[in-house]
Amino acid sequence: MRLSTLLYTTIFCFTAGTLSLKAQDKKTTEKTTEKKTDDKAVTEEIEVVRPYKPILAEAVKLRRSPDLNDVKTYKARFNYSLTDRKLELNSDIDKLYAQEVAAEKEYDLINNYVKLGGGSAGTILGEAYINNGRDEALQVGGFFRHFSQEGKLKNQKFNQQQLSIFGRNIQDNFVLSGRLNYERKGLYFYGFDETNPERNLNPGKQAFNFIEAEGEIVNKYTEDEDAFSYAAKVNGYIWSDQYAAKENSIVINGYLNKRISSFNLGLAASADFGKTKDINTSFSNNLLRLNPYIRLETNGVKINAGINFVQEFGMKSESRIFPAVTADFTLIPEYLQIFAEVKGDVNKTTMKELTDENPFLNSNINIQNSVEKLSFSAGIKGTGGPGFGYKAKVYRKEITDMPLFVNNFNDFNKFDVIYDFGNMKLLGLEGEISVQISDQLKWTGKLNLEDYKPASESYSWFKPQLRISSNLMYKITNKIDFNASVAIQDASDAKIYTSQPASPYIIPDKNIEMLGNVKGFVDLGIGAGYKINNQFSVFAKANNILNNKYSKYLYYQAIGVNVFGGLSYSF
């Protein structure tokens, strides 16, 4: 058994070795080489051929097709809980929040200036304005102005000085403000009668002094629907002229308002104490006003309904009650609103207001209040787009004892004050328009058209029926600007006495009256400015460039064409 096994093994090994020898092919290649020795070099190349055994990467051994017989599934275990919640659908537009921008660098404010100028017609101009600068809680400043001119007529001169100091302090819940003013006007009674040039060879001089003080406290506005608001103001002044006329006044105003949702309940009250005195006259003129009201503001509707109770006391004592109703309806927001008003009041007559309107008054003026018995107005207002605004209204007034100016019989260049005894009726139309195309161009215009129906007088003296005013401002470049203005006034009527009227004046006597006429006029003015740098600029202005010798009051011609200019310094 062992011998046969050994024999077979020997035969197998011998056979395998024989086959291995036969698998080798011997190739003989002769190559020419350099002879290093005398022997000849022979090179042999042997090819070994063996069976191909492919070797596969492990990734290739994966099955290309899934094993469909593998149906084993894996079930994962989860731990969770369900919450019962209502699905909310919010289809509203999300609120846009303003993105904070980088803080801008604060620039130095140039809010103070000094202006000096002069020109033809003896024009002298001086202005100064000073302010404490950037302060969110406190503002203090002052203003001064001097302006004087003279014309070609004898003593056709006037000058005016103004000085004002003001301040405002903003607290957490209220605002305090106050001001102190001084004003002086100097002029001559230079009235000139062309039909009799020798009538006023030595015009008299006149001057007015006015000192005023005012203080006010107002609570700050709040969005609270049930807010309570209040305000109080005290104003007092002393007025005097070159002669013996004096006037003083103290006015105390108060305001209370309680907001209840869309309604407002409030009370406005004022107490006005005044006295006017001259050589032969003395008049105590006091008024007490109470104005309770209820106001509704909702959905573009504003209605204010109340009464105006007025009590006169002093030299005259009388009580009156007037309606005080206003309404405002918004038809197209920001574009069209309709408004209406019905009211009445007692208009206090003061020397300060009379001389502001006509400074050529006589001495010992009779003071009497006028009564606006019933006044009605209605109109429209709104905007027509960016930079365009308008307002138009019609009104009707019924005024008792309206004051009027008439030339004195003895001193034709001085004016007395008479009253149109009875109920004067006035029908008027007022329109305003403003157009601002850009920061470079702006235009405004105003129209007043009035029809007077006097009570006892023949005409409403020195009351023109048509008045138009317009202003144009055009900034040509950043350094050059241009402005123009025009004032148009219709003719008016004047009363001229042919003999001395009765004193005191009660009923007009048409037998001693003659009608005078004050012609209408057009006053055109232009101006320009040039900015040299941030501190210095120059300006020029021309008034009455048509050189019209017009008058607002009989015998008092305005100064003709006058041109002046100057330099302004800002700091």
Coordinates of C-alpha atoms in Angstrom, one line a residue:
M1 CA 0.0 0.0 0.0
R2 CA 2.7 2.4 0.9
L3 CA 4.9 1.3 -2.0
S4 CA 2.2 2.0 -4.5
T5 CA 1.5 5.4 -3.1
L6 CA 5.2 6.3 -3.3
L7 CA 5.4 5.0 -6.8
Y8 CA 2.5 7.1 -8.0
T9 CA 3.8 10.2 -6.3
T10 CA 7.2 9.8 -8.0
I11 CA 5.6 9.5 -11.4
F12 CA 3.4 12.6 -10.9
C13 CA 6.3 14.7 -9.8
F14 CA 8.4 13.6 -12.8
T15 CA 5.5 14.3 -15.2
A16 CA 4.9 17.8 -13.8
G17 CA 8.6 18.7 -14.1
T18 CA 8.7 17.5 -17.7
L19 CA 5.6 19.6 -18.6
S20 CA 7.2 22.6 -17.0
L21 CA 10.3 22.2 -19.1
K22 CA 8.2 22.0 -22.2
A23 CA 6.4 25.2 -21.4
Q24 CA 9.5 27.2 -21.9
D25 CA 10.4 28.5 -25.4
K26 CA 14.0 29.4 -25.9
K27 CA 14.8 32.2 -28.3
T28 CA 18.3 33.0 -29.3
T29 CA 19.1 36.5 -30.3
E30 CA 22.4 37.7 -31.4
K31 CA 23.3 41.2 -30.6
T32 CA 26.4 43.1 -31.7
T33 CA 28.3 44.3 -28.7
E34 CA 31.7 45.8 -28.1
K35 CA 34.3 43.2 -27.5
K36 CA 35.7 43.5 -24.0
T37 CA 37.4 40.2 -24.3
D38 CA 38.2 37.9 -27.0
D39 CA 35.1 35.8 -26.3
K40 CA 31.9 36.4 -28.2
A41 CA 28.9 37.7 -26.1
V42 CA 25.5 35.9 -26.6
T43 CA 22.2 37.1 -25.1
E44 CA 19.2 34.8 -24.7
E45 CA 15.6 35.9 -24.1
I46 CA 13.2 33.5 -22.3
E47 CA 9.4 33.8 -22.3
V48 CA 7.5 32.2 -19.5
V49 CA 3.9 31.3 -20.3
R50 CA 1.6 30.4 -17.3
P51 CA -2.2 30.0 -16.9
Y52 CA -4.2 33.4 -16.4
K53 CA -5.6 33.7 -13.0
P54 CA -8.0 36.8 -12.8
I55 CA -8.1 38.7 -9.5
L56 CA -11.4 40.6 -8.7
A57 CA -11.8 43.5 -6.3
E58 CA -14.1 43.0 -3.4
A59 CA -16.6 45.6 -4.7
V60 CA -17.0 43.7 -8.0
K61 CA -18.2 40.6 -6.0
L62 CA -21.4 42.4 -5.0
R63 CA -24.6 41.2 -6.6
R64 CA -25.9 43.5 -9.3
S65 CA -29.5 42.5 -8.7
P66 CA -31.2 42.5 -5.4
D67 CA -32.1 39.2 -3.8
L68 CA -35.8 39.0 -4.2
N69 CA -36.1 36.1 -1.8
D70 CA -35.0 38.3 1.1
V71 CA -38.4 39.5 2.5
K72 CA -37.3 40.2 6.0
T73 CA -38.6 43.7 7.1
Y74 CA -37.3 46.1 9.8
K75 CA -39.7 47.9 12.0
A76 CA -38.4 50.8 14.0
R77 CA -39.8 51.7 17.4
F78 CA -40.8 55.4 17.9
N79 CA -41.8 57.2 21.1
Y80 CA -44.0 60.3 20.4
S81 CA -47.1 62.1 21.7
L82 CA -49.8 64.0 19.8
T83 CA -50.9 67.6 20.8
D84 CA -54.4 68.7 19.9
R85 CA -54.0 72.3 18.4
K86 CA -56.2 74.5 16.3
L87 CA -54.9 75.3 12.8
E88 CA -54.7 79.1 12.4
L89 CA -54.7 80.7 9.0
N90 CA -53.2 84.1 8.8
S91 CA -53.6 85.6 5.4
D92 CA -52.9 89.3 6.4
I93 CA -49.9 91.1 5.1
D94 CA -47.1 91.1 7.6
K95 CA -46.2 94.4 9.2
L96 CA -43.1 96.0 7.8
Y97 CA -40.6 97.1 10.3
A98 CA -38.4 100.0 9.7
Q99 CA -34.8 99.1 9.4
E100 CA -32.4 101.0 11.5
V101 CA -30.0 103.0 9.5
A102 CA -26.6 104.1 10.5
A103 CA -26.6 107.3 12.6
E104 CA -25.8 110.3 10.4
K105 CA -23.1 112.7 11.4
E106 CA -24.5 115.7 13.1
Y107 CA -23.7 118.9 11.1
D108 CA -23.1 122.2 12.7
L109 CA -26.3 124.3 12.6
I110 CA -26.0 127.7 11.2
N111 CA -29.1 129.3 12.9
N112 CA -27.9 132.8 13.6
Y113 CA -27.6 135.7 11.1
V114 CA -26.9 139.4 10.8
K115 CA -28.3 141.3 7.8
L116 CA -27.4 144.9 6.8
G117 CA -28.6 146.8 3.8
G118 CA -29.4 150.2 2.2
G119 CA -30.5 151.8 -1.0
S120 CA -32.7 154.4 -2.7
A121 CA -35.5 156.2 -0.9
G122 CA -33.2 156.5 2.1
T123 CA -33.7 152.8 2.9
I124 CA -31.8 151.5 5.9
L125 CA -32.2 147.8 6.9
G126 CA -30.7 146.0 9.8
E127 CA -31.7 142.5 11.1
A128 CA -30.2 140.1 13.6
Y129 CA -31.4 136.7 14.9
I130 CA -29.7 134.6 17.6
N131 CA -30.7 131.2 18.8
N132 CA -29.1 128.8 21.4
G133 CA -28.7 126.1 18.8
R134 CA -29.5 122.3 18.9
D135 CA -31.3 121.4 22.1
E136 CA -34.3 119.1 22.1
A137 CA -35.7 120.5 25.4
L138 CA -34.8 124.2 25.5
Q139 CA -35.0 126.9 22.9
V140 CA -34.0 130.5 23.6
G141 CA -33.5 133.2 21.1
G142 CA -33.9 136.9 20.2
F143 CA -34.7 139.0 17.1
F144 CA -34.1 142.6 16.2
R145 CA -35.1 144.6 13.1
H146 CA -34.8 148.2 12.0
F147 CA -36.3 149.4 8.7
S148 CA -36.8 153.0 7.5
Q149 CA -37.6 154.8 4.3
E150 CA -38.5 158.2 3.0
G151 CA -40.3 159.5 -0.1
K152 CA -40.2 162.7 -2.2
L153 CA -43.1 164.4 -0.4
K154 CA -42.4 166.7 2.6
N155 CA -41.7 164.5 5.7
Q156 CA -42.8 161.4 3.9
K157 CA -40.8 159.3 6.3
F158 CA -41.4 156.3 8.5
N159 CA -39.2 153.9 10.6
Q160 CA -39.9 150.8 12.6
Q161 CA -37.9 148.9 15.2
Q162 CA -38.7 145.5 16.6
L163 CA -37.1 143.6 19.5
S164 CA -38.2 140.2 20.6
I165 CA -36.9 137.6 23.1
F166 CA -38.5 134.2 23.3
G167 CA -38.0 130.8 24.9
R168 CA -39.5 127.3 25.1
N169 CA -38.9 124.5 27.5
I170 CA -40.2 121.0 26.8
Q171 CA -40.9 118.8 29.9
D172 CA -42.1 115.2 30.1
N173 CA -45.8 116.1 30.4
F174 CA -46.1 119.8 29.3
V175 CA -44.5 122.6 27.3
L176 CA -43.7 126.0 28.7
S177 CA -43.2 129.0 26.3
G178 CA -42.9 132.7 26.6
R179 CA -41.9 135.9 24.8
L180 CA -41.3 139.5 25.4
N181 CA -41.8 142.0 22.5
Y182 CA -41.0 145.7 22.0
E183 CA -42.1 147.6 18.9
R184 CA -41.8 151.2 17.9
K185 CA -43.2 153.0 14.9
G186 CA -42.3 156.6 13.9
L187 CA -44.0 158.6 11.1
Y188 CA -45.3 162.0 10.0
F189 CA -48.8 163.1 9.0
Y190 CA -47.5 163.9 5.5
G191 CA -50.9 163.8 3.8
F192 CA -50.7 165.7 0.5
D193 CA -53.7 167.3 -1.3
E194 CA -52.9 167.7 -5.0
T195 CA -55.7 170.3 -5.4
N196 CA -54.2 172.4 -2.6
P197 CA -50.4 171.8 -2.2
E198 CA -50.1 174.5 0.5
R199 CA -52.6 172.8 2.8
N200 CA -50.0 170.8 4.9
L201 CA -46.7 172.7 4.9
N202 CA -45.6 171.5 8.4
P203 CA -46.6 167.8 8.9
G204 CA -46.9 166.7 12.5
K205 CA -44.9 163.8 13.9
Q206 CA -46.3 160.6 15.4
A207 CA -44.8 157.6 17.2
F208 CA -46.2 154.4 18.7
N209 CA -44.7 152.4 21.5
F210 CA -45.8 148.8 22.2
I211 CA -44.6 146.5 24.9
E212 CA -46.0 142.9 25.1
A213 CA -45.4 139.9 27.4
E214 CA -46.8 136.4 27.0
G215 CA -46.6 133.1 28.8
E216 CA -48.1 129.8 27.9
I217 CA -48.3 126.2 29.3
V218 CA -49.7 123.3 27.2
N219 CA -49.7 119.6 28.0
K220 CA -48.1 117.2 25.6
Y221 CA -50.2 115.2 23.2
T222 CA -50.9 111.6 24.0
E223 CA -52.5 108.7 22.0
D224 CA -54.6 107.7 25.0
E225 CA -58.3 107.5 24.0
D226 CA -59.3 108.9 27.4
A227 CA -56.6 111.6 27.6
F228 CA -57.1 114.8 29.5
S229 CA -55.6 117.9 27.9
Y230 CA -55.2 121.5 29.1
A231 CA -53.7 124.8 28.1
A232 CA -53.4 128.2 29.7
K233 CA -52.0 131.5 28.4
V234 CA -51.6 135.0 29.8
N235 CA -51.0 138.0 27.5
G236 CA -50.6 141.6 28.4
Y237 CA -49.5 144.8 26.6
I238 CA -49.0 148.5 27.1
W239 CA -49.5 150.8 24.1
S240 CA -49.0 154.6 23.8
D241 CA -48.6 157.2 21.1
Q242 CA -46.6 160.5 20.7
Y243 CA -49.4 162.4 22.4
A244 CA -51.6 161.4 25.3
A245 CA -53.3 158.2 24.1
K246 CA -52.6 155.1 26.2
E247 CA -54.0 151.6 26.2
N248 CA -53.4 148.5 28.3
S249 CA -54.7 145.0 28.2
I250 CA -54.5 141.7 30.0
V251 CA -56.0 138.6 28.5
I252 CA -56.2 135.2 30.3
N253 CA -57.1 132.2 28.3
G254 CA -57.8 128.7 29.5
Y255 CA -58.6 125.4 27.8
L256 CA -59.8 122.0 29.1
N257 CA -60.6 118.9 27.1
K258 CA -61.5 115.3 28.0
R259 CA -61.2 112.7 25.3
I260 CA -63.7 109.8 25.5
S261 CA -63.0 107.4 22.5
S262 CA -64.2 109.4 19.4
F263 CA -65.8 112.2 21.5
N264 CA -64.2 115.3 23.1
L265 CA -65.8 117.3 25.8
G266 CA -64.3 120.6 26.5
L267 CA -64.4 124.2 27.7
A268 CA -62.6 127.2 26.3
A269 CA -62.7 130.4 28.4
S270 CA -61.1 133.8 28.3
A271 CA -61.1 137.0 30.4
D272 CA -60.1 140.2 28.6
F273 CA -59.5 143.3 30.6
G274 CA -58.6 146.5 28.8
K275 CA -58.7 150.3 29.1
T276 CA -58.1 153.0 26.5
K277 CA -57.5 156.6 27.6
D278 CA -56.8 160.0 25.9
I279 CA -57.1 163.6 26.9
N280 CA -60.9 163.8 26.6
T281 CA -61.8 160.1 26.5
S282 CA -61.5 157.1 28.8
F283 CA -63.1 153.7 28.1
S284 CA -63.0 150.5 30.1
N285 CA -63.5 147.6 27.8
N286 CA -63.7 144.1 29.4
L287 CA -65.0 140.8 27.9
L288 CA -65.6 137.4 29.4
R289 CA -66.0 134.5 27.0
L290 CA -67.2 130.9 27.8
N291 CA -67.2 128.3 25.0
P292 CA -68.4 124.8 26.1
Y293 CA -68.4 122.3 23.3
I294 CA -68.7 118.6 22.3
R295 CA -66.6 117.3 19.4
L296 CA -66.9 114.1 17.4
E297 CA -64.0 112.8 15.3
T298 CA -64.5 109.5 13.5
N299 CA -64.1 108.0 10.0
G300 CA -63.2 111.3 8.3
V301 CA -65.9 113.3 10.1
K302 CA -65.2 116.1 12.5
I303 CA -68.1 118.0 14.1
N304 CA -67.8 120.6 16.8
A305 CA -71.0 121.8 18.4
G306 CA -71.1 124.4 21.2
I307 CA -72.1 127.9 22.2
N308 CA -70.1 131.2 22.7
F309 CA -71.3 133.1 25.7
V310 CA -69.9 136.7 25.8
Q311 CA -70.3 139.1 28.7
E312 CA -69.3 142.8 28.2
F313 CA -68.6 144.7 31.4
G314 CA -66.9 148.0 32.2
M315 CA -68.3 151.1 30.5
K316 CA -70.9 148.9 28.9
S317 CA -72.6 145.8 30.3
E318 CA -74.4 143.3 28.1
S319 CA -74.7 139.5 27.7
R320 CA -74.9 137.6 24.4
I321 CA -75.1 134.0 23.3
F322 CA -73.9 132.9 19.9
P323 CA -73.7 129.5 18.1
A324 CA -70.3 127.9 17.6
V325 CA -70.6 125.0 15.2
T326 CA -68.0 123.7 12.8
A327 CA -68.1 120.6 10.6
D328 CA -65.4 118.9 8.4
F329 CA -66.1 116.0 6.1
T330 CA -63.4 114.1 4.2
L331 CA -64.7 112.9 0.9
I332 CA -61.3 111.8 -0.6
P333 CA -58.6 111.5 2.0
E334 CA -55.9 114.1 1.6
Y335 CA -57.5 115.3 -1.7
L336 CA -60.9 116.7 -1.0
Q337 CA -62.6 117.9 2.2
I338 CA -65.8 119.9 2.7
F339 CA -66.1 122.3 5.7
A340 CA -68.7 124.6 7.1
E341 CA -68.9 127.0 10.1
V342 CA -71.6 129.0 11.9
K343 CA -70.5 131.4 14.6
G344 CA -70.9 134.7 16.3
D345 CA -68.8 136.9 18.6
V346 CA -68.1 140.4 20.0
N347 CA -65.2 142.0 18.2
K348 CA -63.2 144.1 20.6
T349 CA -62.0 147.5 19.2
T350 CA -58.6 148.6 20.4
M351 CA -56.3 151.4 19.5
K352 CA -53.5 148.9 18.8
E353 CA -55.5 147.2 16.1
L354 CA -56.8 150.4 14.6
T355 CA -53.3 152.0 14.3
D356 CA -51.9 148.8 12.8
E357 CA -54.4 149.1 10.0
N358 CA -54.2 152.9 9.7
P359 CA -51.4 154.7 11.6
F360 CA -52.7 158.2 10.7
L361 CA -55.4 158.4 13.4
N362 CA -56.5 161.5 15.1
S363 CA -56.6 161.9 18.9
N364 CA -59.5 161.1 21.2
I365 CA -60.8 158.3 19.1
N366 CA -64.2 156.9 20.2
I367 CA -64.0 153.3 21.2
Q368 CA -66.9 150.9 20.7
N369 CA -67.1 147.2 20.1
S370 CA -68.7 145.7 17.0
V371 CA -70.9 142.6 17.1
E372 CA -70.7 139.8 14.6
K373 CA -74.2 138.6 15.0
L374 CA -74.2 135.7 12.7
S375 CA -71.4 134.5 10.4
F376 CA -71.7 131.5 8.0
S377 CA -68.9 130.1 5.8
A378 CA -68.5 126.9 3.8
G379 CA -66.0 125.6 1.3
I380 CA -63.6 123.0 0.1
K381 CA -59.9 122.3 0.8
G382 CA -57.3 119.6 0.1
T383 CA -54.4 118.7 -2.1
G384 CA -54.1 117.7 -5.7
G385 CA -50.9 115.7 -5.3
P386 CA -47.5 116.3 -3.8
G387 CA -46.7 120.0 -3.7
F388 CA -50.2 121.2 -4.6
G389 CA -52.8 122.5 -2.1
Y390 CA -55.9 124.6 -2.4
K391 CA -58.7 126.2 -0.3
A392 CA -61.8 128.0 -1.3
K393 CA -64.7 129.3 0.7
V394 CA -67.7 131.6 0.6
Y395 CA -68.9 133.5 3.6
R396 CA -71.6 135.8 4.8
K397 CA -71.4 138.1 7.8
E398 CA -73.8 140.3 9.6
I399 CA -71.9 142.9 11.7
T400 CA -73.4 145.6 13.9
D401 CA -71.5 148.8 14.4
M402 CA -68.6 148.1 12.1
P403 CA -65.8 150.6 12.5
L404 CA -64.8 152.8 9.5
F405 CA -62.2 155.5 8.8
V406 CA -63.1 159.0 7.7
N407 CA -60.9 162.1 7.2
N408 CA -61.3 164.7 9.9
F409 CA -62.9 167.9 8.7
N410 CA -60.4 170.3 10.3
D411 CA -57.2 168.1 9.9
F412 CA -57.7 166.5 6.5
N413 CA -54.5 164.4 7.0
K414 CA -55.9 162.7 10.2
F415 CA -58.5 160.1 10.4
D416 CA -61.4 159.6 12.8
V417 CA -63.2 156.4 13.5
I418 CA -67.0 156.2 13.0
Y419 CA -69.3 153.2 13.2
D420 CA -71.9 152.0 10.7
F421 CA -74.8 151.9 13.1
G422 CA -77.1 149.0 12.3
N423 CA -76.5 145.6 10.6
M424 CA -74.0 145.7 7.8
K425 CA -74.1 142.6 5.5
L426 CA -71.0 141.2 3.9
L427 CA -70.9 138.5 1.2
G428 CA -67.4 137.3 0.3
L429 CA -65.3 134.7 -1.6
E430 CA -61.8 133.7 -0.5
G431 CA -59.4 131.4 -2.4
E432 CA -55.9 130.2 -1.7
I433 CA -53.6 128.0 -3.8
S434 CA -50.1 126.8 -3.3
V435 CA -47.9 125.0 -5.8
Q436 CA -44.5 123.6 -5.0
I437 CA -43.1 121.8 -8.0
S438 CA -39.8 121.0 -6.3
D439 CA -37.4 122.5 -3.7
Q440 CA -36.4 125.0 -6.4
L441 CA -39.9 126.4 -7.4
K442 CA -42.8 127.5 -5.2
W443 CA -45.8 129.7 -6.0
T444 CA -48.7 130.9 -3.8
G445 CA -51.7 133.0 -4.5
K446 CA -54.6 134.4 -2.6
L447 CA -57.9 136.1 -3.7
N448 CA -60.5 138.0 -1.7
L449 CA -63.7 139.2 -3.3
E450 CA -66.1 141.1 -1.0
D451 CA -69.4 142.8 -1.4
Y452 CA -70.5 145.3 1.4
K453 CA -74.0 146.3 2.0
P454 CA -73.7 149.1 4.6
A455 CA -76.4 149.7 7.2
S456 CA -76.6 153.5 7.6
E457 CA -73.6 154.7 5.7
S458 CA -73.6 155.3 1.9
Y459 CA -70.5 153.1 1.4
S460 CA -68.2 151.0 3.5
W461 CA -65.4 153.6 3.5
F462 CA -61.9 152.4 2.5
K463 CA -63.1 148.8 2.0
P464 CA -61.9 147.6 -1.4
Q465 CA -64.0 144.8 -3.0
L466 CA -61.1 143.0 -4.7
R467 CA -57.7 142.1 -3.3
I468 CA -55.1 139.7 -4.9
S469 CA -51.7 138.8 -3.7
S470 CA -49.1 136.4 -5.1
N471 CA -45.6 135.2 -4.4
L472 CA -43.1 133.3 -6.5
M473 CA -39.8 131.8 -5.3
Y474 CA -37.4 130.2 -7.7
K475 CA -34.0 128.7 -6.8
I476 CA -32.0 128.9 -10.0
T477 CA -29.0 127.1 -8.6
N478 CA -27.7 126.2 -5.2
K479 CA -26.2 129.7 -5.0
I480 CA -28.7 131.9 -6.9
D481 CA -32.4 132.4 -6.0
F482 CA -35.1 134.7 -7.4
N483 CA -38.4 135.9 -5.9
A484 CA -41.3 138.0 -7.1
S485 CA -44.5 139.4 -5.5
V486 CA -47.5 141.3 -6.7
A487 CA -50.3 143.0 -4.8
I488 CA -53.5 144.1 -6.6
Q489 CA -56.2 146.1 -4.9
D490 CA -59.5 147.5 -6.3
A491 CA -60.6 151.1 -5.9
S492 CA -62.4 152.1 -2.7
D493 CA -64.6 155.0 -1.6
A494 CA -63.8 157.8 0.9
K495 CA -66.1 160.3 2.7
I496 CA -65.1 164.0 2.5
Y497 CA -66.9 166.4 4.8
T498 CA -68.0 169.8 3.4
S499 CA -68.7 171.1 6.9
Q500 CA -68.3 170.1 10.5
P501 CA -70.3 166.9 11.4
A502 CA -72.2 166.5 14.6
S503 CA -70.3 165.4 17.7
P504 CA -70.9 162.8 19.0
Y505 CA -71.4 161.2 15.6
I506 CA -74.6 159.2 15.5
I507 CA -76.4 159.4 12.2
P508 CA -74.7 160.3 8.9
D509 CA -75.8 163.6 7.3
K510 CA -75.5 163.2 3.5
N511 CA -76.0 166.9 3.0
I512 CA -72.5 167.6 4.3
E513 CA -70.8 164.7 2.6
M514 CA -68.9 164.4 -0.7
L515 CA -67.7 161.2 -2.3
G516 CA -64.0 160.7 -2.8
N517 CA -62.2 158.0 -4.6
V518 CA -59.0 156.0 -3.9
K519 CA -57.8 154.5 -7.1
G520 CA -56.9 150.8 -7.3
F521 CA -53.3 149.8 -7.8
V522 CA -50.8 147.1 -8.8
D523 CA -47.6 146.9 -6.7
L524 CA -44.9 144.6 -8.2
G525 CA -41.7 143.7 -6.5
I526 CA -38.8 141.5 -7.4
G527 CA -35.7 140.3 -5.5
A528 CA -32.7 138.1 -5.8
G529 CA -30.0 136.6 -3.7
Y530 CA -26.5 135.1 -4.2
K531 CA -24.9 132.7 -1.7
I532 CA -21.1 133.4 -1.7
N533 CA -20.4 130.6 0.9
N534 CA -22.0 129.1 4.0
Q535 CA -21.4 132.3 5.9
F536 CA -21.9 135.2 3.5
S537 CA -24.6 136.0 1.0
V538 CA -25.8 139.2 -0.8
F539 CA -29.3 140.2 -1.7
A540 CA -31.2 142.9 -3.7
K541 CA -34.8 143.9 -3.8
A542 CA -36.9 146.3 -5.8
N543 CA -40.4 147.5 -4.6
N544 CA -43.2 149.2 -6.7
I545 CA -41.1 148.8 -9.8
L546 CA -44.1 150.2 -11.9
N547 CA -43.6 153.4 -9.9
N548 CA -47.4 153.8 -9.3
K549 CA -48.3 156.7 -7.1
Y550 CA -51.1 154.8 -5.4
S551 CA -52.8 155.4 -2.0
K552 CA -54.4 153.1 0.5
Y553 CA -56.0 156.0 2.3
L554 CA -57.0 159.4 0.9
Y555 CA -54.1 161.9 0.5
Y556 CA -51.4 159.4 1.5
Q557 CA -49.3 158.3 -1.5
A558 CA -47.1 155.3 -1.2
I559 CA -43.3 155.7 -1.8
G560 CA -42.4 155.2 -5.5
V561 CA -40.0 152.7 -6.9
N562 CA -37.2 151.9 -4.5
V563 CA -34.3 149.6 -4.7
F564 CA -32.0 148.4 -1.9
G565 CA -29.6 145.5 -1.2
G566 CA -27.1 144.4 1.3
L567 CA -25.0 141.6 2.9
S568 CA -26.0 138.8 5.2
Y569 CA -23.7 136.9 7.5
S570 CA -24.7 133.5 9.0
F571 CA -23.0 131.8 11.9

